[in-house]
mmCIF file of C-alpha atoms in Angstrom:
data_model
loop_
_atom_site.group_PDB
_atom_site.id
_atom_site.type_symbol
_atom_site.label_atom_id
_atom_site.label_comp_id
_atom_site.label_asym_id
_atom_site.label_seq_id
_atom_site.Cartn_x
_atom_site.Cartn_y
_atom_site.Cartn_z
ATOM 1 C CA MET A 6 11.313 -20.757 -1.298
ATOM 2 C CA ARG A 7 14.241 -20.398 1.204
ATOM 3 C CA ASN A 8 16.644 -17.664 1.401
ATOM 4 C CA TRP A 9 14.815 -15.867 -1.554
ATOM 5 C CA SER A 10 15.668 -12.089 -1.390
ATOM 6 C CA PRO A 11 14.615 -10.720 -4.303
ATOM 7 C CA SER A 12 14.906 -6.684 -5.180
ATOM 8 C CA VAL A 13 11.944 -4.925 -4.100
ATOM 9 C CA SER A 14 10.260 -1.923 -5.734
ATOM 10 C CA CYS A 15 8.197 -0.065 -3.453
ATOM 11 C CA ILE A 16 5.436 2.132 -5.892
ATOM 12 C CA MET A 17 3.350 4.797 -4.453
ATOM 13 C CA ALA A 18 1.224 7.016 -6.457
ATOM 14 C CA THR A 19 0.701 10.404 -5.490
ATOM 15 C CA LEU A 20 -0.748 14.046 -6.377
ATOM 16 C CA PRO A 21 0.555 17.638 -5.702
ATOM 17 C CA SER A 22 -2.210 18.459 -3.363
ATOM 18 C CA ARG A 23 -0.863 15.437 -1.190
ATOM 19 C CA ARG A 24 3.009 16.228 -1.197
ATOM 20 C CA HIS A 25 2.402 17.136 2.568
ATOM 21 C CA LEU A 26 2.231 13.322 3.405
ATOM 22 C CA LEU A 27 5.479 12.550 1.589
ATOM 23 C CA PRO A 28 7.859 13.276 4.211
ATOM 24 C CA LYS A 29 6.391 10.706 6.516
ATOM 25 C CA ALA A 30 5.642 8.306 3.557
ATOM 26 C CA ILE A 31 9.324 8.498 2.972
ATOM 27 C CA GLU A 32 10.291 7.970 6.351
ATOM 28 C CA TYR A 33 8.429 4.880 6.501
ATOM 29 C CA PHE A 34 9.961 3.645 3.326
ATOM 30 C CA LEU A 35 13.364 4.306 4.769
ATOM 31 C CA ARG A 36 13.161 2.679 8.008
ATOM 32 C CA GLN A 37 12.081 -0.749 6.363
ATOM 33 C CA ASP A 38 14.456 -3.608 7.223
ATOM 34 C CA TYR A 39 14.344 -5.186 3.826
ATOM 35 C CA PRO A 40 17.793 -4.087 2.564
ATOM 36 C CA ASN A 41 17.344 -4.432 -1.316
ATOM 37 C CA LYS A 42 14.681 -2.122 -2.063
ATOM 38 C CA GLU A 43 13.751 1.258 -3.839
ATOM 39 C CA LEU A 44 10.878 3.516 -3.792
ATOM 40 C CA LEU A 45 9.277 4.967 -7.167
ATOM 41 C CA LEU A 46 7.149 7.844 -6.628
ATOM 42 C CA VAL A 47 4.551 8.555 -9.380
ATOM 43 C CA ASP A 48 3.721 11.991 -8.986
ATOM 44 C CA GLU A 49 1.434 14.588 -11.579
ATOM 45 C CA GLY A 50 3.074 17.499 -13.171
ATOM 46 C CA PRO A 51 3.546 20.049 -14.155
ATOM 47 C CA GLU A 52 4.137 21.394 -10.485
ATOM 48 C CA PRO A 53 8.163 21.226 -9.825
ATOM 49 C CA PHE A 54 8.510 18.294 -7.664
ATOM 50 C CA PRO A 55 10.367 19.234 -4.335
ATOM 51 C CA THR A 56 13.607 17.777 -5.098
ATOM 52 C CA GLY A 57 14.647 17.803 -1.232
ATOM 53 C CA LEU A 58 12.471 14.464 -1.003
ATOM 54 C CA LEU A 59 14.629 12.359 -3.325
ATOM 55 C CA ARG A 60 17.772 10.813 -2.336
ATOM 56 C CA SER A 61 19.571 7.524 -2.847
ATOM 57 C CA GLY A 62 17.220 4.649 -3.756
ATOM 58 C CA ILE A 63 14.184 7.161 -4.337
ATOM 59 C CA HIS A 64 12.962 7.818 -7.739
ATOM 60 C CA LEU A 65 10.567 10.113 -9.225
ATOM 61 C CA LEU A 66 8.378 9.124 -12.534
ATOM 62 C CA SER A 67 6.551 12.350 -13.608
ATOM 63 C CA VAL A 68 3.134 11.611 -15.400
ATOM 64 C CA PRO A 69 0.487 13.694 -17.125
ATOM 65 C CA PRO A 70 -2.207 15.474 -14.875
ATOM 66 C CA GLY A 71 -5.486 13.765 -14.519
ATOM 67 C CA LEU A 72 -4.522 10.204 -14.866
ATOM 68 C CA SER A 73 -6.340 7.552 -12.966
ATOM 69 C CA LEU A 74 -4.599 5.656 -10.153
ATOM 70 C CA GLY A 75 -4.585 2.413 -11.948
ATOM 71 C CA ARG A 76 -2.937 4.262 -14.963
ATOM 72 C CA LYS A 77 -0.441 5.458 -12.703
ATOM 73 C CA LEU A 78 0.510 2.521 -11.157
ATOM 74 C CA ASN A 79 0.664 0.573 -14.706
ATOM 75 C CA LEU A 80 3.016 3.269 -16.101
ATOM 76 C CA GLY A 81 5.227 2.701 -12.938
ATOM 77 C CA VAL A 82 5.204 -0.918 -12.708
ATOM 78 C CA PRO A 83 7.346 -1.207 -16.057
ATOM 79 C CA LYS A 84 9.780 1.470 -15.031
ATOM 80 C CA ALA A 85 10.428 -0.219 -11.530
ATOM 81 C CA GLY A 86 13.953 -1.995 -11.434
ATOM 82 C CA GLY A 87 12.732 -4.519 -8.622
ATOM 83 C CA GLU A 88 11.930 -8.517 -9.291
ATOM 84 C CA VAL A 89 9.058 -7.739 -6.807
ATOM 85 C CA ILE A 90 6.584 -4.860 -6.417
ATOM 86 C CA VAL A 91 5.148 -3.693 -3.131
ATOM 87 C CA LYS A 92 2.267 -1.049 -3.750
ATOM 88 C CA LEU A 93 2.160 1.280 -0.564
ATOM 89 C CA ASP A 94 -0.276 4.380 -0.063
ATOM 90 C CA ASP A 95 0.985 7.840 0.901
ATOM 91 C CA ASP A 96 -1.255 7.921 3.490
ATOM 92 C CA ASP A 97 -0.796 5.158 5.828
ATOM 93 C CA TRP A 98 1.691 4.055 8.554
ATOM 94 C CA TYR A 99 3.772 1.239 7.843
ATOM 95 C CA HIS A 100 5.976 -1.037 10.292
ATOM 96 C CA PRO A 101 9.668 -1.454 9.399
ATOM 97 C CA ARG A 102 9.222 -5.195 9.090
ATOM 98 C CA LEU A 103 6.463 -4.615 6.608
ATOM 99 C CA VAL A 104 8.190 -5.238 3.140
ATOM 100 C CA GLY A 105 10.311 -8.226 4.774
ATOM 101 C CA GLU A 106 7.298 -9.909 5.978
ATOM 102 C CA LEU A 107 5.269 -9.417 2.515
ATOM 103 C CA VAL A 108 8.397 -10.865 0.288
ATOM 104 C CA GLY A 109 8.894 -13.526 3.129
ATOM 105 C CA ALA A 110 5.113 -15.026 2.795
ATOM 106 C CA LEU A 111 5.436 -14.636 -1.054
ATOM 107 C CA GLY A 112 8.574 -16.621 -1.219
ATOM 108 C CA ARG A 113 7.652 -19.367 1.600
ATOM 109 C CA ALA A 114 4.299 -19.679 -0.401
ATOM 110 C CA SER A 115 3.438 -22.896 -2.956
ATOM 111 C CA SER A 116 4.111 -22.205 -6.572
ATOM 112 C CA ASP A 117 0.673 -21.086 -7.465
ATOM 113 C CA ILE A 118 0.369 -18.077 -4.952
ATOM 114 C CA ARG A 119 0.802 -14.735 -7.108
ATOM 115 C CA ILE A 120 0.187 -12.463 -4.243
ATOM 116 C CA SER A 121 0.877 -11.462 -0.623
ATOM 117 C CA THR A 122 -0.816 -8.729 1.454
ATOM 118 C CA VAL A 123 -1.894 -7.981 4.975
ATOM 119 C CA SER A 124 -5.108 -9.429 5.962
ATOM 120 C CA ARG A 125 -5.526 -7.921 9.361
ATOM 121 C CA PHE A 126 -4.379 -4.487 10.021
ATOM 122 C CA ARG A 127 -5.321 -1.359 12.538
ATOM 123 C CA THR A 128 -7.023 1.899 11.610
ATOM 124 C CA LEU A 129 -6.370 5.200 13.353
ATOM 125 C CA LEU A 130 -9.503 7.540 13.280
ATOM 126 C CA VAL A 131 -7.907 11.242 13.307
ATOM 127 C CA PRO A 132 -10.806 13.136 14.660
ATOM 128 C CA GLU A 133 -11.294 10.507 17.741
ATOM 129 C CA TRP A 134 -7.672 9.949 17.777
ATOM 130 C CA GLN A 135 -8.967 6.098 18.120
ATOM 131 C CA MET A 136 -6.845 3.315 17.180
ATOM 132 C CA MET A 137 -8.965 0.038 16.034
ATOM 133 C CA THR A 138 -7.831 -3.383 14.980
ATOM 134 C CA SER A 139 -9.773 -5.185 12.275
ATOM 135 C CA GLN A 140 -11.255 -8.621 11.883
ATOM 136 C CA ASP A 141 -8.995 -10.963 9.881
ATOM 137 C CA GLY A 142 -9.749 -11.772 6.184
ATOM 138 C CA TRP A 143 -9.155 -8.415 4.368
ATOM 139 C CA MET A 144 -7.047 -8.133 1.342
ATOM 140 C CA LEU A 145 -5.493 -4.657 1.732
ATOM 141 C CA GLY A 146 -4.882 -3.105 -1.389
ATOM 142 C CA ASN A 147 -2.293 -0.817 0.525
ATOM 143 C CA SER A 148 0.078 -3.472 0.888
ATOM 144 C CA LEU A 149 -0.065 -5.759 -2.119
ATOM 145 C CA CYS A 150 3.303 -7.697 -2.972
ATOM 146 C CA PHE A 151 3.848 -9.543 -6.419
ATOM 147 C CA ARG A 152 6.415 -10.506 -8.653
ATOM 148 C CA LYS A 153 6.644 -8.053 -11.487
ATOM 149 C CA SER A 154 6.254 -10.588 -13.926
ATOM 150 C CA ASP A 155 2.669 -11.358 -12.624
ATOM 151 C CA TRP A 156 1.610 -7.746 -13.258
ATOM 152 C CA GLU A 157 1.323 -7.673 -17.222
ATOM 153 C CA LYS A 158 -1.928 -9.979 -17.458
ATOM 154 C CA PRO A 159 -4.050 -8.234 -14.918
ATOM 155 C CA ARG A 160 -2.561 -5.140 -14.651
ATOM 156 C CA PHE A 161 -4.656 -2.327 -12.531
ATOM 157 C CA ASP A 162 -8.000 -1.299 -13.599
ATOM 158 C CA GLU A 163 -7.663 2.371 -15.336
ATOM 159 C CA SER A 164 -11.119 3.083 -15.421
ATOM 160 C CA ASN A 165 -12.553 3.627 -11.914
ATOM 161 C CA ASP A 166 -9.816 4.448 -8.911
ATOM 162 C CA HIS A 167 -12.105 2.510 -6.508
ATOM 163 C CA LEU A 168 -11.687 -0.384 -8.433
ATOM 164 C CA ALA A 169 -7.766 -0.512 -9.410
ATOM 165 C CA ASP A 170 -6.950 -2.512 -6.375
ATOM 166 C CA SER A 171 -9.997 -4.822 -6.385
ATOM 167 C CA HIS A 172 -9.776 -5.799 -10.229
ATOM 168 C CA PHE A 173 -6.009 -6.779 -9.534
ATOM 169 C CA LEU A 174 -6.909 -9.193 -6.452
ATOM 170 C CA ALA A 175 -9.779 -10.538 -8.254
ATOM 171 C CA TYR A 176 -7.789 -11.538 -11.198
ATOM 172 C CA TYR A 177 -5.782 -13.734 -8.732
ATOM 173 C CA GLY A 178 -8.783 -15.062 -6.847
ATOM 174 C CA ASN A 179 -7.710 -17.429 -3.958
ATOM 175 C CA ARG A 180 -3.939 -17.448 -5.183
ATOM 176 C CA ILE A 181 -3.048 -14.896 -2.271
ATOM 177 C CA SER A 182 -0.897 -15.404 0.748
ATOM 178 C CA PRO A 183 -2.603 -13.740 3.534
ATOM 179 C CA VAL A 184 -0.214 -11.903 6.237
ATOM 180 C CA SER A 185 -2.584 -11.884 9.746
ATOM 181 C CA ASP A 186 -0.241 -9.196 11.614
ATOM 182 C CA PRO A 187 -2.106 -6.120 12.641
ATOM 183 C CA GLU A 188 1.250 -4.504 13.956
ATOM 184 C CA LEU A 189 2.196 -4.349 10.406
ATOM 185 C CA CYS A 190 0.033 -1.517 8.853
ATOM 186 C CA VAL A 191 -2.140 1.219 10.272
ATOM 187 C CA VAL A 192 -4.918 2.754 7.858
ATOM 188 C CA VAL A 193 -5.223 6.536 8.669
ATOM 189 C CA GLY A 194 -8.373 7.943 8.340
ATOM 190 C CA HIS A 195 -7.985 11.927 7.621
ATOM 191 C CA GLU A 196 -9.267 14.534 5.875
ATOM 192 C CA SER A 197 -7.056 14.908 2.654
ATOM 193 C CA GLY A 198 -9.315 12.711 0.681
ATOM 194 C CA HIS A 199 -9.727 8.904 0.607
ATOM 195 C CA LEU A 200 -10.615 6.622 -2.419
ATOM 196 C CA TRP A 201 -11.960 4.183 0.202
ATOM 197 C CA ARG A 202 -15.027 5.603 1.248
ATOM 198 C CA GLN A 203 -17.475 2.622 1.905
ATOM 199 C CA VAL A 204 -17.653 -0.943 2.731
ATOM 200 C CA LEU A 205 -21.028 -2.655 2.059
ATOM 201 C CA GLY A 206 -22.602 0.560 0.966
ATOM 202 C CA ASN A 207 -21.576 2.119 4.343
ATOM 203 C CA ALA A 208 -19.409 4.881 5.183
ATOM 204 C CA VAL A 209 -15.978 3.281 5.827
ATOM 205 C CA GLU A 210 -15.680 5.126 9.289
ATOM 206 C CA ASP A 211 -19.008 3.641 10.558
ATOM 207 C CA HIS A 212 -18.304 0.418 9.526
ATOM 208 C CA PHE A 213 -15.010 0.325 11.513
ATOM 209 C CA LYS A 214 -16.742 1.615 14.699
ATOM 210 C CA ARG A 215 -19.229 -1.038 14.121
ATOM 211 C CA ASN A 216 -16.993 -4.109 13.786
ATOM 212 C CA PHE A 217 -13.340 -3.155 14.775
ATOM 213 C CA VAL A 218 -12.252 -3.784 18.207
ATOM 214 C CA PRO A 219 -10.934 -0.466 19.893
ATOM 215 C CA VAL A 220 -7.335 -0.946 21.298
ATOM 216 C CA GLY A 221 -6.916 2.713 22.427
ATOM 217 C CA GLY A 222 -4.554 5.581 21.031
ATOM 218 C CA PRO A 223 -1.657 5.283 19.237
ATOM 219 C CA PRO A 224 1.846 5.633 20.631
ATOM 220 C CA GLU A 225 3.094 8.984 21.527
ATOM 221 C CA SER A 226 5.877 8.347 18.624
ATOM 222 C CA PHE A 227 3.160 7.947 15.922
#
């Protein structure tokens, strides 16, 4: 689909305990070179949200405490104003080209394709300050891009935080357009709490160390 420039809503579910991550997360959103975009933060109350983080193009949806990740996303999508939804995480690094590349991949794909997502990425293991690159073939949940109209049937799994993304991806099977560019996304390993703790029964950090290719440390600006 040539010259397709839909409005995009980036949705980011977060927690009061993770608000220290939001300044950088918002910075990564604001520098996206895709012009027609908004960011919807889905945050638990009742603790007051720091209003200094909100500005033009950034909106807040306050939800009750204790909701699952899938429930937060399912509450957020109907509130989004964009034709296309991009799910972002609050603790990962995103290249300024990310949103544009995801939307472009979705627009160029055949009519049966329903999702685009990063299929090759980098990870930063913080204690070691080691950057590594994955193999191709991943379907990352932290970069799901889809038309809002394609959310209604599968939705996100609300029963288990670990399955929220997997359920959505599984519903569309092979109707996914992979974006194989490791420069677009860095999954950051840190100590503020991760849902993604295991791969094939092994600790995710151990899997990265055994199977990913080291590429040195991150740039000084990281």
